[in-house]
Amino acid sequence: MKRLQAFKFELRPDGEQRRQMRRFAGSCRFVFNKALALQKERYERGEKKLGYAELCKELISWKRNTETTWLGDTPSQALQQTLKDLERAYTNFFAKRAAFPRRKKKGLADSFRYPQGCKLDQGNSRIFLPKLGWQRYRNSRKVPGVVKNVTVSLAGGKWFVSIQTEREVEQPIPKAISAIGIDMGVTRFATLSDGTSYAPLSSFKRHQDRLRNAQQSLSRKAKFSNNWKRARARVQKIHARIGNARRDYLHKTSTAISKNHAMVCIEDLQVRNISQSAAGTIEQPGRYVQAKASLNKAILDQGWFEFRRQLDYKLAWQGGWLVAVPPQNTSRTCPACGHVSADNRQTQARFVCVGCGFEENADMVGAINILSRGMQKLRDEGQDTADASAGCESTARIACEVSGAVMPPAAGTYRSDSGVARRLA
């Protein structure tokens, strides 16, 4: 089977290369915004939107225009990839997977992509980029496979290169033979049905005071002055540290779980809906707005969706299986007698069944019920499953069968707008 995988490294360009990369990112941003404005104009006139091929023809005319001849200094393929990004954004919008495309702003997610023409010299820790030449990069690991595309991005004042490769790998077979359910939370980041729990990192909360002070300092500076640029760089550095800490924690946790379990059952949580504001409208104002805002901030600080995305492809690489189950009443259902009641969960952490008196941690109860629902889902879909308590060998066998002939696992890394690779809800 083929596996697509991306490897991200920090670039070490010289001064001229930095200036060129900023120009390339600016040109791609200009093309994206100009194409977006053109599509909006055609929509207002009642005309059909242009496809990728028609936009490429418009790009040629923009290059020939005397006012925008500087677009020719940027690699043509990088500009064309920007038009592909716009086409993908429109597709996601019409499929109701994302909001309507917005204009790109300078300094926010500056990047450009090469679909071909790059050369990788791992022995000397350098990479060749068209119209930029050879650049050193921080070679922290080996890059296996054939280079398919290269993305250069600016984050936190540093330039990074993401190298996507393709290679053939054997059909994975899970080494683990266990199945677990995972209950996501704020007090506990993740509680497993086997009793294991992971404390939340809360990287934003840790740096919240520093970020607030830096943002207040930025607000007092004259916009676009040198002091303002330095203050903005401090804010960006703190944001980068928050994001890096969160991603590192999620990767370590998801890797440990995917390696030690053949099947993982999780709740099919809609994080966007859960974290919506409770402010309401002027006519119908919301209740407990401040408390809900604090809860939303804590939820978004955990990175639940990213954790699920990582579990999905890492389990696939290990030959395992991810099962998403409905989240309704997972922490209100007694795993002993099946009684469902809001009174079962007397506090946030304590679960006491009013029917049979079963007592346990509420997050642990949720994880047990999630595992039970995942096993039941396999039975409902026609899989030959034994009861979870009958032994872990049957669970491992099921995971192998689903990862093989019945439902091949997704392979590769995905862009952030692609969502979960394999959703079973």
Coordinates of C-alpha atoms in Angstrom, one line a residue:
M1 CA 0.0 0.0 0.0
K2 CA 1.1 3.6 -0.6
R3 CA 1.7 6.0 2.2
L4 CA 1.8 9.7 2.0
Q5 CA 3.6 11.4 4.9
A6 CA 4.9 14.9 5.6
F7 CA 8.1 15.9 7.4
K8 CA 8.5 19.4 8.6
F9 CA 11.9 21.1 9.3
E10 CA 13.1 24.6 10.1
L11 CA 14.9 26.3 7.2
R12 CA 18.1 28.3 7.6
P13 CA 18.0 30.8 4.7
D14 CA 20.3 33.7 4.2
G15 CA 19.1 37.3 4.0
E16 CA 18.5 37.4 0.3
Q17 CA 16.6 34.1 0.4
R18 CA 14.4 35.4 3.2
R19 CA 13.5 38.5 1.1
Q20 CA 12.7 36.3 -1.9
M21 CA 10.5 34.0 0.1
R22 CA 8.5 37.0 1.5
R23 CA 8.0 38.2 -2.1
F24 CA 6.9 34.7 -3.2
A25 CA 4.4 34.5 -0.3
G26 CA 3.2 38.0 -1.0
S27 CA 2.6 37.2 -4.7
C28 CA 0.6 34.1 -3.8
R29 CA -1.5 36.1 -1.4
F30 CA -2.1 38.7 -4.1
V31 CA -3.2 36.1 -6.7
F32 CA -5.5 34.4 -4.2
N33 CA -7.2 37.7 -3.2
K34 CA -7.5 38.9 -6.8
A35 CA -9.0 35.6 -8.0
L36 CA -11.4 35.6 -5.0
A37 CA -12.5 39.2 -5.9
L38 CA -13.0 38.1 -9.5
Q39 CA -15.2 35.2 -8.5
K40 CA -17.3 37.5 -6.3
E41 CA -17.7 39.9 -9.1
R42 CA -18.9 37.2 -11.5
Y43 CA -21.4 35.9 -8.8
E44 CA -22.8 39.4 -8.4
R45 CA -23.3 39.7 -12.1
G46 CA -25.1 36.3 -12.1
E47 CA -22.3 34.6 -14.1
K48 CA -20.9 31.1 -13.4
K49 CA -17.7 30.9 -11.4
L50 CA -14.5 30.2 -13.2
G51 CA -12.8 26.8 -12.8
Y52 CA -9.1 26.2 -12.2
A53 CA -8.2 26.1 -15.9
E54 CA -9.9 29.5 -16.6
L55 CA -8.2 31.1 -13.5
C56 CA -4.9 29.9 -14.9
K57 CA -5.6 31.8 -18.1
E58 CA -6.5 34.9 -16.1
L59 CA -3.1 34.5 -14.2
I60 CA -1.3 34.7 -17.5
S61 CA -3.0 38.0 -18.4
W62 CA -2.1 39.3 -14.9
K63 CA 1.5 38.5 -15.5
R64 CA 1.4 40.4 -18.8
N65 CA -0.2 43.5 -17.2
T66 CA 2.3 46.3 -16.8
E67 CA 1.1 46.9 -13.3
T68 CA 1.7 43.4 -12.1
T69 CA 4.6 42.2 -14.1
W70 CA 6.4 41.4 -10.8
L71 CA 4.3 38.3 -10.6
G72 CA 6.7 36.7 -13.1
D73 CA 9.4 36.7 -10.5
T74 CA 7.5 34.1 -8.5
P75 CA 7.6 30.4 -9.7
S76 CA 4.5 29.9 -11.9
Q77 CA 3.7 26.6 -10.2
A78 CA 3.5 28.2 -6.8
L79 CA 0.9 30.7 -8.1
Q80 CA -1.0 27.9 -9.8
Q81 CA -1.1 26.0 -6.5
T82 CA -2.6 29.1 -4.9
L83 CA -5.5 28.9 -7.4
K84 CA -5.9 25.3 -6.6
D85 CA -6.2 26.2 -2.9
L86 CA -9.0 28.7 -3.8
E87 CA -10.8 26.0 -5.9
R88 CA -10.6 23.6 -2.9
A89 CA -11.9 26.3 -0.6
Y90 CA -14.9 26.8 -2.9
T91 CA -15.5 23.1 -3.0
N92 CA -15.5 22.8 0.7
F93 CA -17.9 25.7 1.0
F94 CA -20.5 24.3 -1.4
A95 CA -20.1 20.9 0.4
K96 CA -20.8 22.7 3.7
R97 CA -17.5 21.6 5.1
A98 CA -16.2 25.1 5.6
A99 CA -17.2 28.8 5.6
F100 CA -16.9 31.0 2.5
P101 CA -13.3 31.8 1.5
R102 CA -11.8 34.9 3.1
R103 CA -9.1 37.2 1.9
K104 CA -5.6 36.4 2.9
K105 CA -3.9 38.9 5.2
K106 CA -0.2 39.7 5.3
G107 CA 1.6 38.0 8.1
L108 CA -1.1 35.4 8.7
A109 CA -0.2 31.9 7.3
D110 CA 2.2 33.2 4.7
S111 CA 3.2 30.2 2.6
F112 CA 3.7 28.9 -1.0
R113 CA 4.0 25.4 -2.4
Y114 CA 6.1 23.6 -5.0
P115 CA 4.5 20.6 -6.7
Q116 CA 7.7 19.6 -8.4
G117 CA 11.3 20.8 -9.2
C118 CA 12.7 20.4 -5.6
K119 CA 15.7 18.3 -4.8
L120 CA 16.6 16.9 -1.3
D121 CA 20.1 16.3 -0.2
Q122 CA 19.8 14.7 3.2
G123 CA 23.5 13.9 3.5
N124 CA 24.4 17.6 3.5
S125 CA 21.1 18.8 5.2
R126 CA 20.0 21.0 2.3
I127 CA 17.1 21.3 -0.1
F128 CA 16.9 22.9 -3.5
L129 CA 13.9 25.2 -4.2
P130 CA 13.2 26.7 -7.6
K131 CA 14.2 30.3 -7.9
L132 CA 15.7 30.2 -4.4
G133 CA 18.6 27.7 -4.8
W134 CA 20.0 25.4 -2.2
Q135 CA 19.0 26.1 1.4
R136 CA 20.1 24.5 4.7
Y137 CA 17.5 23.0 6.9
R138 CA 17.6 21.5 10.4
N139 CA 17.8 17.8 9.6
S140 CA 16.3 16.1 12.6
R141 CA 15.2 12.8 11.0
K142 CA 15.5 10.8 7.8
V143 CA 12.9 11.5 5.0
P144 CA 12.0 8.2 3.4
G145 CA 10.2 8.0 0.0
V146 CA 9.9 10.1 -3.1
V147 CA 9.3 13.8 -2.7
K148 CA 5.8 14.7 -4.0
N149 CA 5.5 18.4 -3.1
V150 CA 7.2 20.9 -0.8
T151 CA 5.5 23.7 1.2
V152 CA 7.4 26.7 2.6
S153 CA 5.7 28.6 5.4
L154 CA 6.4 31.4 7.8
A155 CA 5.4 30.9 11.5
G156 CA 6.6 32.8 14.6
G157 CA 9.3 34.7 12.6
K158 CA 10.9 31.4 11.3
W159 CA 10.7 29.7 7.9
F160 CA 9.8 26.1 7.7
V161 CA 9.7 23.5 4.9
S162 CA 7.2 20.7 4.9
I163 CA 8.2 17.8 2.6
Q164 CA 5.5 15.4 1.5
T165 CA 6.7 12.0 0.3
E166 CA 5.2 8.8 -1.0
R167 CA 6.4 5.3 -0.5
E168 CA 5.3 1.7 -0.6
V169 CA 4.8 0.0 2.8
E170 CA 3.5 -3.5 3.7
Q171 CA -0.1 -3.9 4.8
P172 CA 0.1 -3.2 8.6
I173 CA -0.9 -5.7 11.2
P174 CA -1.6 -4.5 14.7
K175 CA 0.9 -5.7 17.3
A176 CA -1.5 -4.8 20.1
I177 CA -4.5 -6.9 21.0
S178 CA -6.6 -4.6 23.1
A179 CA -9.6 -2.3 22.6
I180 CA -10.3 0.8 24.6
G181 CA -12.8 3.6 24.9
I182 CA -11.7 7.2 25.4
D183 CA -13.7 9.9 27.2
M184 CA -12.5 13.5 26.4
G185 CA -12.7 16.2 29.0
V186 CA -11.3 19.4 30.4
T187 CA -10.3 18.4 34.0
R188 CA -8.9 15.2 32.5
F189 CA -7.7 15.5 28.9
A190 CA -8.5 11.8 28.2
T191 CA -9.7 9.0 30.3
L192 CA -9.3 5.4 29.0
S193 CA -11.6 2.5 29.8
D194 CA -8.7 0.5 31.2
G195 CA -8.2 3.1 34.0
T196 CA -5.4 5.2 32.4
S197 CA -5.9 9.0 32.4
Y198 CA -4.0 11.8 30.8
A199 CA -3.8 15.2 32.5
P200 CA -4.5 18.3 30.4
L201 CA -1.6 20.3 29.2
S202 CA -3.6 23.6 28.8
S203 CA -0.8 25.3 27.0
F204 CA -2.8 28.5 26.3
K205 CA -3.7 28.8 30.0
R206 CA -0.1 28.5 31.0
H207 CA 0.9 31.4 28.7
Q208 CA -2.2 33.4 29.0
D209 CA -0.8 36.1 31.3
R210 CA 2.3 36.6 29.1
L211 CA 0.2 36.8 26.0
R212 CA -2.2 39.3 27.6
N213 CA 0.7 41.6 28.6
A214 CA 2.3 41.3 25.1
Q215 CA -1.0 42.1 23.4
Q216 CA -1.6 45.1 25.6
S217 CA 1.9 46.3 24.8
L218 CA 1.2 45.9 21.1
S219 CA -2.0 47.9 21.3
R220 CA -0.1 50.9 22.7
K221 CA 2.3 51.1 19.8
A222 CA 1.9 53.2 16.6
K223 CA 0.8 50.8 13.9
F224 CA 3.6 49.7 11.5
S225 CA 6.3 51.5 13.5
N226 CA 9.5 49.6 14.4
N227 CA 8.3 49.3 18.0
W228 CA 5.0 47.9 16.8
K229 CA 6.8 45.3 14.6
R230 CA 8.9 44.2 17.5
A231 CA 5.9 44.0 19.8
R232 CA 4.0 42.0 17.2
A233 CA 6.9 39.6 16.9
R234 CA 6.7 38.9 20.6
V235 CA 3.0 38.1 20.4
Q236 CA 3.6 35.8 17.5
K237 CA 6.4 34.0 19.4
I238 CA 4.1 33.3 22.3
H239 CA 1.4 32.0 20.0
A240 CA 4.0 29.8 18.3
R241 CA 5.1 28.4 21.6
I242 CA 1.5 27.7 22.7
G243 CA 0.8 25.8 19.4
N244 CA 4.1 23.9 19.5
A245 CA 3.5 22.7 23.0
R246 CA 0.0 21.6 22.2
R247 CA 1.0 19.7 19.1
D248 CA 3.9 18.0 20.9
Y249 CA 1.6 16.8 23.7
L250 CA -1.1 15.6 21.3
H251 CA 1.5 13.7 19.1
K252 CA 3.1 12.0 22.1
T253 CA -0.3 11.0 23.6
S254 CA -1.8 9.8 20.3
T255 CA 1.3 7.8 19.5
A256 CA 1.3 6.0 22.8
I257 CA -2.4 5.1 22.5
S258 CA -2.2 3.9 18.8
K259 CA 0.8 1.7 19.5
N260 CA -0.7 0.0 22.6
H261 CA -4.2 -0.6 21.3
A262 CA -5.7 -2.3 18.2
M263 CA -9.1 -0.6 18.4
V264 CA -10.0 2.8 19.9
C265 CA -13.5 4.0 20.4
I266 CA -14.2 7.7 20.8
E267 CA -17.1 10.1 20.9
D268 CA -18.2 11.7 17.6
L269 CA -17.9 15.2 19.1
Q270 CA -18.8 18.2 17.0
V271 CA -16.3 20.6 18.6
R272 CA -17.5 23.6 16.6
N273 CA -21.0 23.2 17.9
I274 CA -19.9 22.5 21.5
S275 CA -17.7 25.6 21.7
Q276 CA -20.3 28.0 20.3
S277 CA -20.9 31.2 22.2
A278 CA -23.9 31.5 24.6
A279 CA -24.2 35.3 24.2
G280 CA -27.4 35.0 22.1
T281 CA -29.0 38.1 20.6
I282 CA -30.3 41.4 21.9
E283 CA -33.8 40.1 21.8
Q284 CA -32.9 36.8 23.3
P285 CA -29.8 37.2 25.4
G286 CA -28.0 34.0 26.6
R287 CA -27.5 32.8 30.1
Y288 CA -24.3 32.1 32.0
V289 CA -22.4 33.7 29.1
Q290 CA -19.1 34.2 31.1
A291 CA -19.1 30.6 32.4
K292 CA -19.7 29.2 28.9
A293 CA -17.0 31.4 27.4
S294 CA -14.5 30.0 30.0
L295 CA -15.6 26.5 29.2
N296 CA -15.2 27.1 25.4
K297 CA -11.7 28.5 26.0
A298 CA -10.8 25.4 28.0
I299 CA -12.2 23.0 25.3
L300 CA -10.4 24.7 22.5
D301 CA -7.2 24.7 24.5
Q302 CA -7.3 20.9 24.5
G303 CA -7.3 20.3 20.8
W304 CA -9.9 17.5 20.7
F305 CA -10.4 17.5 16.9
E306 CA -6.6 17.4 16.2
F307 CA -6.2 14.6 18.7
R308 CA -8.9 12.6 16.9
R309 CA -7.3 13.3 13.5
Q310 CA -3.9 12.1 14.7
L311 CA -5.4 9.0 16.3
D312 CA -7.1 8.2 13.0
Y313 CA -4.1 8.1 10.7
K314 CA -1.7 6.7 13.4
L315 CA -4.0 3.8 14.1
A316 CA -4.2 3.2 10.3
W317 CA -0.5 3.1 10.1
Q318 CA -0.4 0.6 13.0
G319 CA -3.1 -1.5 11.4
G320 CA -5.7 -0.5 14.0
W321 CA -9.2 0.9 13.8
L322 CA -10.9 4.0 15.0
V323 CA -14.6 3.9 15.8
A324 CA -16.7 7.0 16.5
V325 CA -19.9 6.6 18.5
P326 CA -22.7 9.0 19.3
P327 CA -21.9 11.0 22.5
Q328 CA -25.4 11.2 23.9
N329 CA -25.7 10.2 27.6
T330 CA -22.3 8.4 27.7
S331 CA -21.7 9.8 31.2
R332 CA -25.3 9.4 32.4
T333 CA -25.7 5.7 31.6
C334 CA -24.9 3.1 34.2
P335 CA -22.5 0.5 32.8
A336 CA -23.8 -2.1 35.4
C337 CA -27.6 -1.9 34.9
G338 CA -28.0 0.4 31.9
H339 CA -30.2 2.9 33.8
V340 CA -30.0 6.4 32.1
S341 CA -30.6 9.5 34.2
A342 CA -29.2 12.9 34.7
D343 CA -29.3 12.2 38.5
N344 CA -26.7 9.5 38.1
R345 CA -24.0 12.2 37.7
Q346 CA -24.4 14.1 40.9
T347 CA -21.2 16.1 40.4
Q348 CA -18.7 16.7 37.5
A349 CA -16.5 13.9 38.7
R350 CA -18.7 11.5 40.7
F351 CA -21.1 9.0 39.2
V352 CA -23.6 7.1 41.4
C353 CA -26.4 5.1 39.8
V354 CA -29.8 5.9 41.3
G355 CA -31.0 2.5 40.1
C356 CA -28.4 0.0 41.4
G357 CA -26.0 2.1 43.4
F358 CA -23.0 1.6 41.1
E359 CA -20.3 4.2 41.9
E360 CA -17.3 5.2 39.8
N361 CA -15.6 8.3 38.4
A362 CA -17.8 9.9 35.8
D363 CA -15.1 10.1 33.1
M364 CA -14.3 6.4 33.7
V365 CA -18.0 5.6 33.3
G366 CA -18.1 7.5 30.0
A367 CA -15.0 5.7 28.7
I368 CA -16.6 2.3 29.5
N369 CA -19.8 3.2 27.8
I370 CA -18.0 4.5 24.8
L371 CA -16.1 1.1 24.4
S372 CA -19.4 -0.7 24.8
R373 CA -21.1 1.3 22.2
G374 CA -18.2 0.8 19.8
M375 CA -18.4 -3.0 20.2
Q376 CA -22.2 -2.8 19.7
K377 CA -21.7 -0.7 16.6
L378 CA -19.5 -3.5 15.1
R379 CA -22.2 -6.0 15.8
D380 CA -24.9 -3.8 14.2
E381 CA -22.8 -3.4 11.1
G382 CA -22.6 -7.2 10.7
Q383 CA -19.0 -7.8 12.1
D384 CA -18.5 -11.2 13.8
T385 CA -17.6 -9.8 17.2
A386 CA -17.4 -11.5 20.5
D387 CA -18.2 -9.8 23.8
A388 CA -15.5 -7.4 24.9
S389 CA -15.0 -9.4 28.1
A390 CA -14.5 -12.7 26.1
G391 CA -10.9 -11.8 25.3
C392 CA -8.8 -9.3 23.5
E393 CA -7.8 -11.7 20.7
S394 CA -11.2 -11.4 19.0
T395 CA -10.9 -7.6 19.1
A396 CA -7.5 -7.7 17.5
R397 CA -8.7 -10.1 14.8
I398 CA -11.6 -7.8 14.0
A399 CA -9.3 -4.8 13.8
C400 CA -7.0 -6.7 11.4
E401 CA -9.9 -7.8 9.2
V402 CA -11.4 -4.3 9.0
S403 CA -7.9 -2.8 8.3
G404 CA -7.5 -5.3 5.5
A405 CA -10.1 -6.5 3.1
V406 CA -13.3 -5.0 4.6
M407 CA -12.2 -1.4 5.2
P408 CA -8.7 -0.5 4.2
P409 CA -7.2 2.1 6.6
A410 CA -6.4 5.6 5.4
A411 CA -2.8 6.1 4.6
G412 CA -0.9 9.4 4.7
T413 CA -1.1 12.8 6.2
Y414 CA -3.9 15.2 5.5
R415 CA -4.3 18.9 5.2
S416 CA -6.1 20.6 8.1
D417 CA -9.1 21.3 5.9
S418 CA -9.6 17.6 5.0
G419 CA -11.1 16.6 8.3
V420 CA -11.0 13.2 9.7
A421 CA -9.9 10.6 7.1
R422 CA -12.3 7.9 8.0
R423 CA -15.5 8.8 9.9
L424 CA -17.8 6.0 11.0
A425 CA -20.5 8.1 12.7

